């Protein structure tokens, strides 16, 4: 009976949250869809630069000198850290569907996250197409069959980007690291909207560890990671200031952000209400302007003095 009762409560919470989020999704779906489409465009651009990649000797890199090479068999370590950050963040953004305490709407926070990702990825595409560096990853080095791609046989071959193999074994899309874009955007978003201080500290710590593992795995040069750290943080800072702030849900009320039509209706109602109040005050002789009240009081006082003066003169003439 207890399990059935708790299950019923959770189901009611999920159903209520779904109705609220669907209302937001109907209004914000265009921006969300554009952000998702750009993820494909970013993958397509990374696939395209692979056709331009030419392997060569590794560039001199301070990170390669400082960090011992993990080897090809330990490349999964950085991917494990990244996957744990990615999955944890996605689950956290959907926690308002289950937990009673809520600080944001899932639709709105993903709208914000996608805006950060698109801005960062747009800069990344421009950067790695500007100059193609020889890839440091093992499958991008001289002698590897995957280091270069033969010309595509059809447009469809390019558009399909050979998923997922083409994503996992890409070359040439170096500056700056895509893994660090996602990681830093997720960590900064939790830093602002998360509530657990320990998890915030852990998230930044994992981001640092992932940076070191990416370099030690020779998946990127140090410059790819360093540029990602300051570029993504600056992008998130400026884009976040341009976007409207999300409503706070800590009060427990479903304060949905108003649409443009609702805002216009609300403003019209407030304007009509003010006009009605002013009209009633004028009818009752109680205008809200204190200056007008003082002028009326002075005029009434002078009028009373004139009447009293006339009455005193009439009395004196009668006597």
PDB file of C-alpha atoms in Angstrom:
ATOM      1  CA  UNK A   1       0.000   0.000   0.000  1.00  0.00           C
ATOM      2  CA  UNK A   2       2.858   2.379   0.801  1.00  0.00           C
ATOM      3  CA  UNK A   3       4.566   1.683  -2.518  1.00  0.00           C
ATOM      4  CA  UNK A   4       1.294   2.153  -4.388  1.00  0.00           C
ATOM      5  CA  UNK A   5       0.619   5.457  -2.579  1.00  0.00           C
ATOM      6  CA  UNK A   6       4.109   6.817  -3.256  1.00  0.00           C
ATOM      7  CA  UNK A   7       3.959   5.666  -6.867  1.00  0.00           C
ATOM      8  CA  UNK A   8       0.677   7.526  -7.261  1.00  0.00           C
ATOM      9  CA  UNK A   9       2.246  10.697  -5.835  1.00  0.00           C
ATOM     10  CA  UNK A  10       5.217  10.468  -8.171  1.00  0.00           C
ATOM     11  CA  UNK A  11       2.929   9.884 -11.133  1.00  0.00           C
ATOM     12  CA  UNK A  12       0.867  12.969 -10.245  1.00  0.00           C
ATOM     13  CA  UNK A  13       4.044  15.053  -9.990  1.00  0.00           C
ATOM     14  CA  UNK A  14       5.254  13.789 -13.372  1.00  0.00           C
ATOM     15  CA  UNK A  15       1.864  14.402 -15.010  1.00  0.00           C
ATOM     16  CA  UNK A  16       1.670  17.943 -13.604  1.00  0.00           C
ATOM     17  CA  UNK A  17       5.216  18.780 -14.657  1.00  0.00           C
ATOM     18  CA  UNK A  18       4.668  17.352 -18.144  1.00  0.00           C
ATOM     19  CA  UNK A  19       1.646  19.610 -18.670  1.00  0.00           C
ATOM     20  CA  UNK A  20       3.633  22.638 -17.507  1.00  0.00           C
ATOM     21  CA  UNK A  21       6.676  21.806 -19.647  1.00  0.00           C
ATOM     22  CA  UNK A  22       4.515  21.092 -22.716  1.00  0.00           C
ATOM     23  CA  UNK A  23       3.008  24.551 -22.384  1.00  0.00           C
ATOM     24  CA  UNK A  24       6.515  26.017 -22.501  1.00  0.00           C
ATOM     25  CA  UNK A  25       7.579  23.699 -25.310  1.00  0.00           C
ATOM     26  CA  UNK A  26       4.717  24.877 -27.519  1.00  0.00           C
ATOM     27  CA  UNK A  27       6.127  28.402 -27.333  1.00  0.00           C
ATOM     28  CA  UNK A  28       9.904  27.698 -27.292  1.00  0.00           C
ATOM     29  CA  UNK A  29      10.096  24.692 -29.654  1.00  0.00           C
ATOM     30  CA  UNK A  30      11.570  26.742 -32.522  1.00  0.00           C
ATOM     31  CA  UNK A  31      14.707  27.749 -30.619  1.00  0.00           C
ATOM     32  CA  UNK A  32      15.173  24.253 -29.208  1.00  0.00           C
ATOM     33  CA  UNK A  33      14.847  22.685 -32.644  1.00  0.00           C
ATOM     34  CA  UNK A  34      17.351  25.161 -34.105  1.00  0.00           C
ATOM     35  CA  UNK A  35      19.841  24.253 -31.369  1.00  0.00           C
ATOM     36  CA  UNK A  36      19.433  20.525 -32.046  1.00  0.00           C
ATOM     37  CA  UNK A  37      19.808  21.013 -35.817  1.00  0.00           C
ATOM     38  CA  UNK A  38      23.031  22.920 -35.228  1.00  0.00           C
ATOM     39  CA  UNK A  39      24.419  19.888 -33.388  1.00  0.00           C
ATOM     40  CA  UNK A  40      24.140  18.013 -36.679  1.00  0.00           C
ATOM     41  CA  UNK A  41      25.695  20.950 -38.568  1.00  0.00           C
ATOM     42  CA  UNK A  42      28.602  20.892 -36.116  1.00  0.00           C
ATOM     43  CA  UNK A  43      29.076  17.157 -36.693  1.00  0.00           C
ATOM     44  CA  UNK A  44      28.892  17.706 -40.445  1.00  0.00           C
ATOM     45  CA  UNK A  45      31.560  20.415 -40.254  1.00  0.00           C
ATOM     46  CA  UNK A  46      33.834  18.148 -38.208  1.00  0.00           C
ATOM     47  CA  UNK A  47      33.366  15.396 -40.777  1.00  0.00           C
ATOM     48  CA  UNK A  48      34.142  17.810 -43.612  1.00  0.00           C
ATOM     49  CA  UNK A  49      37.445  18.969 -42.139  1.00  0.00           C
ATOM     50  CA  UNK A  50      38.556  15.334 -41.949  1.00  0.00           C
ATOM     51  CA  UNK A  51      38.724  15.320 -45.755  1.00  0.00           C
ATOM     52  CA  UNK A  52      41.237  18.195 -45.521  1.00  0.00           C
ATOM     53  CA  UNK A  53      43.361  16.626 -42.790  1.00  0.00           C
ATOM     54  CA  UNK A  54      46.942  15.678 -43.624  1.00  0.00           C
ATOM     55  CA  UNK A  55      48.935  13.705 -41.034  1.00  0.00           C
ATOM     56  CA  UNK A  56      52.356  14.907 -39.998  1.00  0.00           C
ATOM     57  CA  UNK A  57      54.850  14.899 -37.129  1.00  0.00           C
ATOM     58  CA  UNK A  58      53.520  15.849 -33.707  1.00  0.00           C
ATOM     59  CA  UNK A  59      53.896  19.505 -32.800  1.00  0.00           C
ATOM     60  CA  UNK A  60      55.966  20.524 -29.793  1.00  0.00           C
ATOM     61  CA  UNK A  61      53.620  20.669 -26.815  1.00  0.00           C
ATOM     62  CA  UNK A  62      54.300  21.522 -23.169  1.00  0.00           C
ATOM     63  CA  UNK A  63      51.414  19.325 -22.035  1.00  0.00           C
ATOM     64  CA  UNK A  64      52.916  16.325 -23.839  1.00  0.00           C
ATOM     65  CA  UNK A  65      56.222  17.017 -22.089  1.00  0.00           C
ATOM     66  CA  UNK A  66      54.650  17.373 -18.648  1.00  0.00           C
ATOM     67  CA  UNK A  67      52.107  14.539 -18.762  1.00  0.00           C
ATOM     68  CA  UNK A  68      53.124  10.935 -19.435  1.00  0.00           C
ATOM     69  CA  UNK A  69      51.433   9.322 -22.419  1.00  0.00           C
ATOM     70  CA  UNK A  70      48.635   7.005 -21.275  1.00  0.00           C
ATOM     71  CA  UNK A  71      48.667   4.892 -24.386  1.00  0.00           C
ATOM     72  CA  UNK A  72      46.018   3.808 -26.833  1.00  0.00           C
ATOM     73  CA  UNK A  73      44.582   1.181 -24.470  1.00  0.00           C
ATOM     74  CA  UNK A  74      43.755   3.802 -21.789  1.00  0.00           C
ATOM     75  CA  UNK A  75      41.949   6.287 -24.035  1.00  0.00           C
ATOM     76  CA  UNK A  76      38.680   5.244 -22.429  1.00  0.00           C
ATOM     77  CA  UNK A  77      39.539   7.096 -19.206  1.00  0.00           C
ATOM     78  CA  UNK A  78      38.745  10.579 -20.530  1.00  0.00           C
ATOM     79  CA  UNK A  79      35.635   9.236 -22.289  1.00  0.00           C
ATOM     80  CA  UNK A  80      34.446   7.710 -19.002  1.00  0.00           C
ATOM     81  CA  UNK A  81      34.781  11.045 -17.196  1.00  0.00           C
ATOM     82  CA  UNK A  82      33.001  12.843 -20.031  1.00  0.00           C
ATOM     83  CA  UNK A  83      30.160  10.293 -20.165  1.00  0.00           C
ATOM     84  CA  UNK A  84      29.590  10.540 -16.404  1.00  0.00           C
ATOM     85  CA  UNK A  85      29.410  14.349 -16.597  1.00  0.00           C
ATOM     86  CA  UNK A  86      27.103  14.250 -19.631  1.00  0.00           C
ATOM     87  CA  UNK A  87      24.669  11.667 -18.229  1.00  0.00           C
ATOM     88  CA  UNK A  88      24.607  13.255 -14.763  1.00  0.00           C
ATOM     89  CA  UNK A  89      23.801  16.668 -16.197  1.00  0.00           C
ATOM     90  CA  UNK A  90      21.007  15.361 -18.432  1.00  0.00           C
ATOM     91  CA  UNK A  91      19.408  13.515 -15.505  1.00  0.00           C
ATOM     92  CA  UNK A  92      19.706  16.608 -13.298  1.00  0.00           C
ATOM     93  CA  UNK A  93      17.906  18.806 -15.837  1.00  0.00           C
ATOM     94  CA  UNK A  94      14.913  16.426 -15.710  1.00  0.00           C
ATOM     95  CA  UNK A  95      14.735  16.190 -11.915  1.00  0.00           C
ATOM     96  CA  UNK A  96      11.819  18.717 -11.705  1.00  0.00           C
ATOM     97  CA  UNK A  97       9.608  15.958 -13.135  1.00  0.00           C
ATOM     98  CA  UNK A  98      10.072  13.869  -9.967  1.00  0.00           C
ATOM     99  CA  UNK A  99      11.410  15.923  -7.059  1.00  0.00           C
ATOM    100  CA  UNK A 100       9.259  18.322  -5.105  1.00  0.00           C
ATOM    101  CA  UNK A 101      11.927  21.033  -4.904  1.00  0.00           C
ATOM    102  CA  UNK A 102      12.336  22.783  -8.257  1.00  0.00           C
ATOM    103  CA  UNK A 103      14.511  25.727  -9.276  1.00  0.00           C
ATOM    104  CA  UNK A 104      13.987  25.855 -13.034  1.00  0.00           C
ATOM    105  CA  UNK A 105      11.960  24.609 -15.992  1.00  0.00           C
ATOM    106  CA  UNK A 106      13.587  21.851 -18.063  1.00  0.00           C
ATOM    107  CA  UNK A 107      12.588  23.431 -21.389  1.00  0.00           C
ATOM    108  CA  UNK A 108      14.041  26.804 -20.423  1.00  0.00           C
ATOM    109  CA  UNK A 109      17.313  25.458 -19.089  1.00  0.00           C
ATOM    110  CA  UNK A 110      17.930  23.382 -22.245  1.00  0.00           C
ATOM    111  CA  UNK A 111      17.095  26.429 -24.332  1.00  0.00           C
ATOM    112  CA  UNK A 112      19.836  28.225 -22.446  1.00  0.00           C
ATOM    113  CA  UNK A 113      22.311  25.331 -22.683  1.00  0.00           C
ATOM    114  CA  UNK A 114      21.788  24.961 -26.436  1.00  0.00           C
ATOM    115  CA  UNK A 115      22.388  28.698 -26.896  1.00  0.00           C
ATOM    116  CA  UNK A 116      25.750  28.326 -25.102  1.00  0.00           C
ATOM    117  CA  UNK A 117      26.664  25.260 -27.155  1.00  0.00           C
ATOM    118  CA  UNK A 118      25.722  26.797 -30.509  1.00  0.00           C
ATOM    119  CA  UNK A 119      27.715  29.980 -29.875  1.00  0.00           C
ATOM    120  CA  UNK A 120      30.793  27.998 -28.779  1.00  0.00           C
ATOM    121  CA  UNK A 121      30.541  25.468 -31.614  1.00  0.00           C
ATOM    122  CA  UNK A 122      30.151  28.232 -34.199  1.00  0.00           C
ATOM    123  CA  UNK A 123      33.466  29.718 -33.040  1.00  0.00           C
ATOM    124  CA  UNK A 124      35.014  26.247 -33.025  1.00  0.00           C
ATOM    125  CA  UNK A 125      34.028  25.584 -36.657  1.00  0.00           C
ATOM    126  CA  UNK A 126      35.582  28.869 -37.779  1.00  0.00           C
ATOM    127  CA  UNK A 127      38.762  28.072 -35.847  1.00  0.00           C
ATOM    128  CA  UNK A 128      39.484  24.530 -37.019  1.00  0.00           C
ATOM    129  CA  UNK A 129      38.707  25.381 -40.645  1.00  0.00           C
ATOM    130  CA  UNK A 130      41.098  28.341 -40.522  1.00  0.00           C
ATOM    131  CA  UNK A 131      44.165  26.171 -39.919  1.00  0.00           C
ATOM    132  CA  UNK A 132      44.393  22.368 -40.093  1.00  0.00           C
ATOM    133  CA  UNK A 133      46.911  20.931 -37.660  1.00  0.00           C
ATOM    134  CA  UNK A 134      48.251  17.351 -37.853  1.00  0.00           C
ATOM    135  CA  UNK A 135      46.183  15.345 -35.375  1.00  0.00           C
ATOM    136  CA  UNK A 136      47.980  13.948 -32.312  1.00  0.00           C
ATOM    137  CA  UNK A 137      45.534  11.061 -31.818  1.00  0.00           C
ATOM    138  CA  UNK A 138      46.778   7.601 -32.743  1.00  0.00           C
ATOM    139  CA  UNK A 139      44.367   7.086 -35.633  1.00  0.00           C
ATOM    140  CA  UNK A 140      45.327  10.511 -37.073  1.00  0.00           C
ATOM    141  CA  UNK A 141      49.067   9.919 -37.276  1.00  0.00           C
ATOM    142  CA  UNK A 142      51.171   9.017 -40.274  1.00  0.00           C
ATOM    143  CA  UNK A 143      50.695   5.413 -41.353  1.00  0.00           C
ATOM    144  CA  UNK A 144      47.094   5.122 -40.098  1.00  0.00           C
ATOM    145  CA  UNK A 145      44.433   4.319 -42.679  1.00  0.00           C
ATOM    146  CA  UNK A 146      41.985   6.581 -40.850  1.00  0.00           C
ATOM    147  CA  UNK A 147      44.255   9.638 -40.935  1.00  0.00           C
ATOM    148  CA  UNK A 148      42.970  10.724 -44.338  1.00  0.00           C
ATOM    149  CA  UNK A 149      39.671  10.199 -46.101  1.00  0.00           C
ATOM    150  CA  UNK A 150      39.287   9.523 -49.822  1.00  0.00           C
ATOM    151  CA  UNK A 151      37.028  11.919 -51.728  1.00  0.00           C
ATOM    152  CA  UNK A 152      33.367  11.097 -51.092  1.00  0.00           C
ATOM    153  CA  UNK A 153      31.498   9.122 -53.725  1.00  0.00           C
ATOM    154  CA  UNK A 154      28.247  11.017 -53.162  1.00  0.00           C
ATOM    155  CA  UNK A 155      26.739  13.898 -51.235  1.00  0.00           C
ATOM    156  CA  UNK A 156      24.803  11.381 -49.150  1.00  0.00           C
ATOM    157  CA  UNK A 157      28.060   9.912 -47.870  1.00  0.00           C
ATOM    158  CA  UNK A 158      29.021  13.319 -46.488  1.00  0.00           C
ATOM    159  CA  UNK A 159      25.594  14.092 -45.061  1.00  0.00           C
ATOM    160  CA  UNK A 160      25.400  10.794 -43.166  1.00  0.00           C
ATOM    161  CA  UNK A 161      28.842  11.594 -41.559  1.00  0.00           C
ATOM    162  CA  UNK A 162      29.421   7.834 -41.102  1.00  0.00           C
ATOM    163  CA  UNK A 163      27.797   7.931 -37.648  1.00  0.00           C
ATOM    164  CA  UNK A 164      29.020   6.907 -35.099  1.00  0.00           C
ATOM    165  CA  UNK A 165      32.389   5.793 -36.493  1.00  0.00           C
ATOM    166  CA  UNK A 166      32.937   9.111 -38.253  1.00  0.00           C
ATOM    167  CA  UNK A 167      32.399  10.965 -34.968  1.00  0.00           C
ATOM    168  CA  UNK A 168      34.626   8.713 -32.860  1.00  0.00           C
ATOM    169  CA  UNK A 169      37.521   8.586 -35.342  1.00  0.00           C
ATOM    170  CA  UNK A 170      37.544  12.122 -36.703  1.00  0.00           C
ATOM    171  CA  UNK A 171      40.692  14.096 -37.450  1.00  0.00           C
ATOM    172  CA  UNK A 172      41.432  17.779 -38.009  1.00  0.00           C
ATOM    173  CA  UNK A 173      38.790  19.307 -35.726  1.00  0.00           C
ATOM    174  CA  UNK A 174      41.267  20.258 -33.033  1.00  0.00           C
ATOM    175  CA  UNK A 175      41.027  23.880 -31.875  1.00  0.00           C
ATOM    176  CA  UNK A 176      39.179  23.869 -29.657  1.00  0.00           C
ATOM    177  CA  UNK A 177      38.070  20.683 -27.857  1.00  0.00           C
ATOM    178  CA  UNK A 178      34.412  19.743 -28.335  1.00  0.00           C
ATOM    179  CA  UNK A 179      34.452  17.581 -25.213  1.00  0.00           C
ATOM    180  CA  UNK A 180      35.526  20.606 -23.174  1.00  0.00           C
ATOM    181  CA  UNK A 181      32.760  22.740 -24.702  1.00  0.00           C
ATOM    182  CA  UNK A 182      30.087  20.364 -23.435  1.00  0.00           C
ATOM    183  CA  UNK A 183      31.815  19.848 -20.093  1.00  0.00           C
ATOM    184  CA  UNK A 184      32.316  23.537 -19.301  1.00  0.00           C
ATOM    185  CA  UNK A 185      28.801  24.514 -20.447  1.00  0.00           C
ATOM    186  CA  UNK A 186      27.292  21.811 -18.214  1.00  0.00           C
ATOM    187  CA  UNK A 187      29.489  22.669 -15.222  1.00  0.00           C
ATOM    188  CA  UNK A 188      28.813  26.411 -15.473  1.00  0.00           C
ATOM    189  CA  UNK A 189      25.080  25.806 -15.803  1.00  0.00           C
ATOM    190  CA  UNK A 190      25.042  23.678 -12.664  1.00  0.00           C
ATOM    191  CA  UNK A 191      27.209  26.261 -10.918  1.00  0.00           C
ATOM    192  CA  UNK A 192      24.431  28.811 -11.435  1.00  0.00           C
ATOM    193  CA  UNK A 193      21.272  26.731 -11.059  1.00  0.00           C
ATOM    194  CA  UNK A 194      22.435  23.799  -8.934  1.00  0.00           C
ATOM    195  CA  UNK A 195      21.969  23.695  -5.173  1.00  0.00           C
ATOM    196  CA  UNK A 196      24.610  21.257  -3.859  1.00  0.00           C
ATOM    197  CA  UNK A 197      27.922  22.940  -3.066  1.00  0.00           C
ATOM    198  CA  UNK A 198      29.824  19.651  -2.948  1.00  0.00           C
ATOM    199  CA  UNK A 199      28.580  18.650  -6.432  1.00  0.00           C
ATOM    200  CA  UNK A 200      29.658  22.050  -7.774  1.00  0.00           C
ATOM    201  CA  UNK A 201      33.153  21.495  -6.404  1.00  0.00           C
ATOM    202  CA  UNK A 202      33.191  17.921  -7.745  1.00  0.00           C
ATOM    203  CA  UNK A 203      32.056  19.081 -11.203  1.00  0.00           C
ATOM    204  CA  UNK A 204      34.903  21.604 -11.528  1.00  0.00           C
ATOM    205  CA  UNK A 205      37.371  19.015 -10.230  1.00  0.00           C
ATOM    206  CA  UNK A 206      36.194  16.482 -12.838  1.00  0.00           C
ATOM    207  CA  UNK A 207      36.490  19.124 -15.570  1.00  0.00           C
ATOM    208  CA  UNK A 208      40.144  19.677 -14.611  1.00  0.00           C
ATOM    209  CA  UNK A 209      40.836  15.935 -14.501  1.00  0.00           C
ATOM    210  CA  UNK A 210      39.205  15.482 -17.908  1.00  0.00           C
ATOM    211  CA  UNK A 211      41.379  18.246 -19.359  1.00  0.00           C
ATOM    212  CA  UNK A 212      44.523  16.482 -18.170  1.00  0.00           C
ATOM    213  CA  UNK A 213      43.328  13.087 -19.401  1.00  0.00           C
ATOM    214  CA  UNK A 214      42.537  14.463 -22.867  1.00  0.00           C
ATOM    215  CA  UNK A 215      46.098  15.746 -23.182  1.00  0.00           C
ATOM    216  CA  UNK A 216      47.641  12.609 -21.655  1.00  0.00           C
ATOM    217  CA  UNK A 217      45.607  10.465 -24.082  1.00  0.00           C
ATOM    218  CA  UNK A 218      46.993  12.586 -26.962  1.00  0.00           C
ATOM    219  CA  UNK A 219      43.491  13.262 -28.259  1.00  0.00           C
ATOM    220  CA  UNK A 220      44.171  17.005 -28.388  1.00  0.00           C
ATOM    221  CA  UNK A 221      47.070  19.386 -28.099  1.00  0.00           C
ATOM    222  CA  UNK A 222      47.260  21.466 -24.940  1.00  0.00           C
ATOM    223  CA  UNK A 223      46.265  24.588 -26.889  1.00  0.00           C
ATOM    224  CA  UNK A 224      42.937  22.939 -27.799  1.00  0.00           C
ATOM    225  CA  UNK A 225      42.071  22.517 -24.135  1.00  0.00           C
ATOM    226  CA  UNK A 226      43.441  25.872 -22.963  1.00  0.00           C
ATOM    227  CA  UNK A 227      41.536  27.827 -25.643  1.00  0.00           C
ATOM    228  CA  UNK A 228      38.360  25.938 -24.724  1.00  0.00           C
ATOM    229  CA  UNK A 229      38.682  26.958 -21.073  1.00  0.00           C
ATOM    230  CA  UNK A 230      38.715  30.704 -21.642  1.00  0.00           C
ATOM    231  CA  UNK A 231      36.578  30.795 -24.814  1.00  0.00           C
ATOM    232  CA  UNK A 232      33.649  28.784 -23.444  1.00  0.00           C
ATOM    233  CA  UNK A 233      33.647  30.640 -20.145  1.00  0.00           C
ATOM    234  CA  UNK A 234      33.567  33.998 -21.948  1.00  0.00           C
ATOM    235  CA  UNK A 235      30.853  32.823 -24.347  1.00  0.00           C
ATOM    236  CA  UNK A 236      28.668  31.579 -21.495  1.00  0.00           C
ATOM    237  CA  UNK A 237      29.190  34.831 -19.592  1.00  0.00           C
ATOM    238  CA  UNK A 238      28.178  37.117 -22.471  1.00  0.00           C
ATOM    239  CA  UNK A 239      25.332  34.965 -23.845  1.00  0.00           C
ATOM    240  CA  UNK A 240      23.909  34.477 -20.359  1.00  0.00           C
ATOM    241  CA  UNK A 241      23.778  38.247 -19.841  1.00  0.00           C
ATOM    242  CA  UNK A 242      21.884  38.680 -23.127  1.00  0.00           C
ATOM    243  CA  UNK A 243      19.252  36.031 -22.389  1.00  0.00           C
ATOM    244  CA  UNK A 244      16.248  36.841 -20.139  1.00  0.00           C
ATOM    245  CA  UNK A 245      16.633  35.460 -16.647  1.00  0.00           C
ATOM    246  CA  UNK A 246      14.684  32.298 -15.880  1.00  0.00           C
ATOM    247  CA  UNK A 247      11.888  32.476 -13.261  1.00  0.00           C
ATOM    248  CA  UNK A 248      12.782  31.075  -9.849  1.00  0.00           C
ATOM    249  CA  UNK A 249      10.634  28.118  -8.747  1.00  0.00           C
ATOM    250  CA  UNK A 250      11.933  27.760  -5.192  1.00  0.00           C
ATOM    251  CA  UNK A 251       8.673  29.233  -3.842  1.00  0.00           C
ATOM    252  CA  UNK A 252       6.841  26.157  -5.121  1.00  0.00           C
ATOM    253  CA  UNK A 253       4.516  28.145  -7.381  1.00  0.00           C
ATOM    254  CA  UNK A 254       4.172  27.362 -11.075  1.00  0.00           C
ATOM    255  CA  UNK A 255       5.170  30.827 -12.241  1.00  0.00           C
ATOM    256  CA  UNK A 256       5.290  30.287 -15.968  1.00  0.00           C
ATOM    257  CA  UNK A 257       7.026  33.025 -17.968  1.00  0.00           C
ATOM    258  CA  UNK A 258       4.460  35.051 -19.894  1.00  0.00           C
ATOM    259  CA  UNK A 259       4.283  34.868 -23.663  1.00  0.00           C
ATOM    260  CA  UNK A 260       4.291  38.049 -25.750  1.00  0.00           C
ATOM    261  CA  UNK A 261       0.491  37.951 -26.139  1.00  0.00           C
ATOM    262  CA  UNK A 262       0.005  37.389 -22.410  1.00  0.00           C
ATOM    263  CA  UNK A 263       2.373  40.286 -21.625  1.00  0.00           C
ATOM    264  CA  UNK A 264       0.433  42.618 -23.933  1.00  0.00           C
ATOM    265  CA  UNK A 265      -2.851  41.531 -22.375  1.00  0.00           C
ATOM    266  CA  UNK A 266      -1.475  42.012 -18.864  1.00  0.00           C
ATOM    267  CA  UNK A 267      -0.187  45.501 -19.725  1.00  0.00           C
ATOM    268  CA  UNK A 268      -3.555  46.436 -21.289  1.00  0.00           C
ATOM    269  CA  UNK A 269      -5.424  45.250 -18.207  1.00  0.00           C
ATOM    270  CA  UNK A 270      -3.139  47.255 -15.919  1.00  0.00           C
ATOM    271  CA  UNK A 271      -3.586  50.351 -18.096  1.00  0.00           C
ATOM    272  CA  UNK A 272      -7.393  49.976 -18.136  1.00  0.00           C
ATOM    273  CA  UNK A 273      -7.394  49.484 -14.372  1.00  0.00           C
ATOM    274  CA  UNK A 274      -5.384  52.678 -13.822  1.00  0.00           C
ATOM    275  CA  UNK A 275      -7.727  54.659 -16.117  1.00  0.00           C
ATOM    276  CA  UNK A 276     -10.773  53.376 -14.237  1.00  0.00           C
ATOM    277  CA  UNK A 277      -9.224  54.319 -10.882  1.00  0.00           C
ATOM    278  CA  UNK A 278      -8.431  57.821 -12.113  1.00  0.00           C
ATOM    279  CA  UNK A 279     -11.964  58.222 -13.491  1.00  0.00           C
ATOM    280  CA  UNK A 280     -13.567  57.178 -10.196  1.00  0.00           C
ATOM    281  CA  UNK A 281     -11.306  59.518  -8.243  1.00  0.00           C
ATOM    282  CA  UNK A 282     -12.248  62.415 -10.502  1.00  0.00           C
ATOM    283  CA  UNK A 283     -15.956  61.652 -10.055  1.00  0.00           C
ATOM    284  CA  UNK A 284     -15.548  61.531  -6.286  1.00  0.00           C
ATOM    285  CA  UNK A 285     -13.435  64.689  -6.228  1.00  0.00           C
ATOM    286  CA  UNK A 286     -10.448  62.794  -4.830  1.00  0.00           C
ATOM    287  CA  UNK A 287      -7.760  63.245  -7.423  1.00  0.00           C
ATOM    288  CA  UNK A 288      -4.537  61.462  -6.612  1.00  0.00           C
ATOM    289  CA  UNK A 289      -2.316  64.497  -7.311  1.00  0.00           C
ATOM    290  CA  UNK A 290      -1.387  66.134  -3.949  1.00  0.00           C
ATOM    291  CA  UNK A 291      -0.547  69.440  -5.679  1.00  0.00           C
ATOM    292  CA  UNK A 292      -4.094  69.610  -7.038  1.00  0.00           C
ATOM    293  CA  UNK A 293      -5.427  68.870  -3.552  1.00  0.00           C
ATOM    294  CA  UNK A 294      -3.428  71.767  -2.064  1.00  0.00           C
ATOM    295  CA  UNK A 295      -4.651  74.133  -4.779  1.00  0.00           C
ATOM    296  CA  UNK A 296      -8.235  73.110  -4.104  1.00  0.00           C
ATOM    297  CA  UNK A 297      -7.780  73.582  -0.362  1.00  0.00           C
ATOM    298  CA  UNK A 298      -6.323  77.071  -0.899  1.00  0.00           C
ATOM    299  CA  UNK A 299      -9.162  78.009  -3.256  1.00  0.00           C
ATOM    300  CA  UNK A 300     -11.748  76.710  -0.802  1.00  0.00           C
ATOM    301  CA  UNK A 301     -10.097  78.648   2.044  1.00  0.00           C
ATOM    302  CA  UNK A 302     -10.108  81.891   0.037  1.00  0.00           C
ATOM    303  CA  UNK A 303     -13.748  81.340  -0.911  1.00  0.00           C
ATOM    304  CA  UNK A 304     -14.691  80.883   2.745  1.00  0.00           C
ATOM    305  CA  UNK A 305     -12.810  84.061   3.719  1.00  0.00           C
ATOM    306  CA  UNK A 306     -14.638  86.078   1.015  1.00  0.00           C
ATOM    307  CA  UNK A 307     -18.040  84.840   2.251  1.00  0.00           C
ATOM    308  CA  UNK A 308     -17.204  85.662   5.866  1.00  0.00           C
ATOM    309  CA  UNK A 309     -15.984  89.146   4.892  1.00  0.00           C
ATOM    310  CA  UNK A 310     -19.186  89.879   2.914  1.00  0.00           C
ATOM    311  CA  UNK A 311     -21.382  88.726   5.789  1.00  0.00           C
ATOM    312  CA  UNK A 312     -19.534  90.945   8.290  1.00  0.00           C
ATOM    313  CA  UNK A 313     -19.918  94.000   6.025  1.00  0.00           C
ATOM    314  CA  UNK A 314     -23.657  93.328   5.548  1.00  0.00           C
ATOM    315  CA  UNK A 315     -24.111  93.038   9.321  1.00  0.00           C
ATOM    316  CA  UNK A 316     -22.305  96.318   9.920  1.00  0.00           C
ATOM    317  CA  UNK A 317     -24.436  98.185   7.331  1.00  0.00           C
ATOM    318  CA  UNK A 318     -27.614  96.776   8.854  1.00  0.00           C
ATOM    319  CA  UNK A 319     -26.756  98.067  12.275  1.00  0.00           C
TER     320      UNK A 319
END
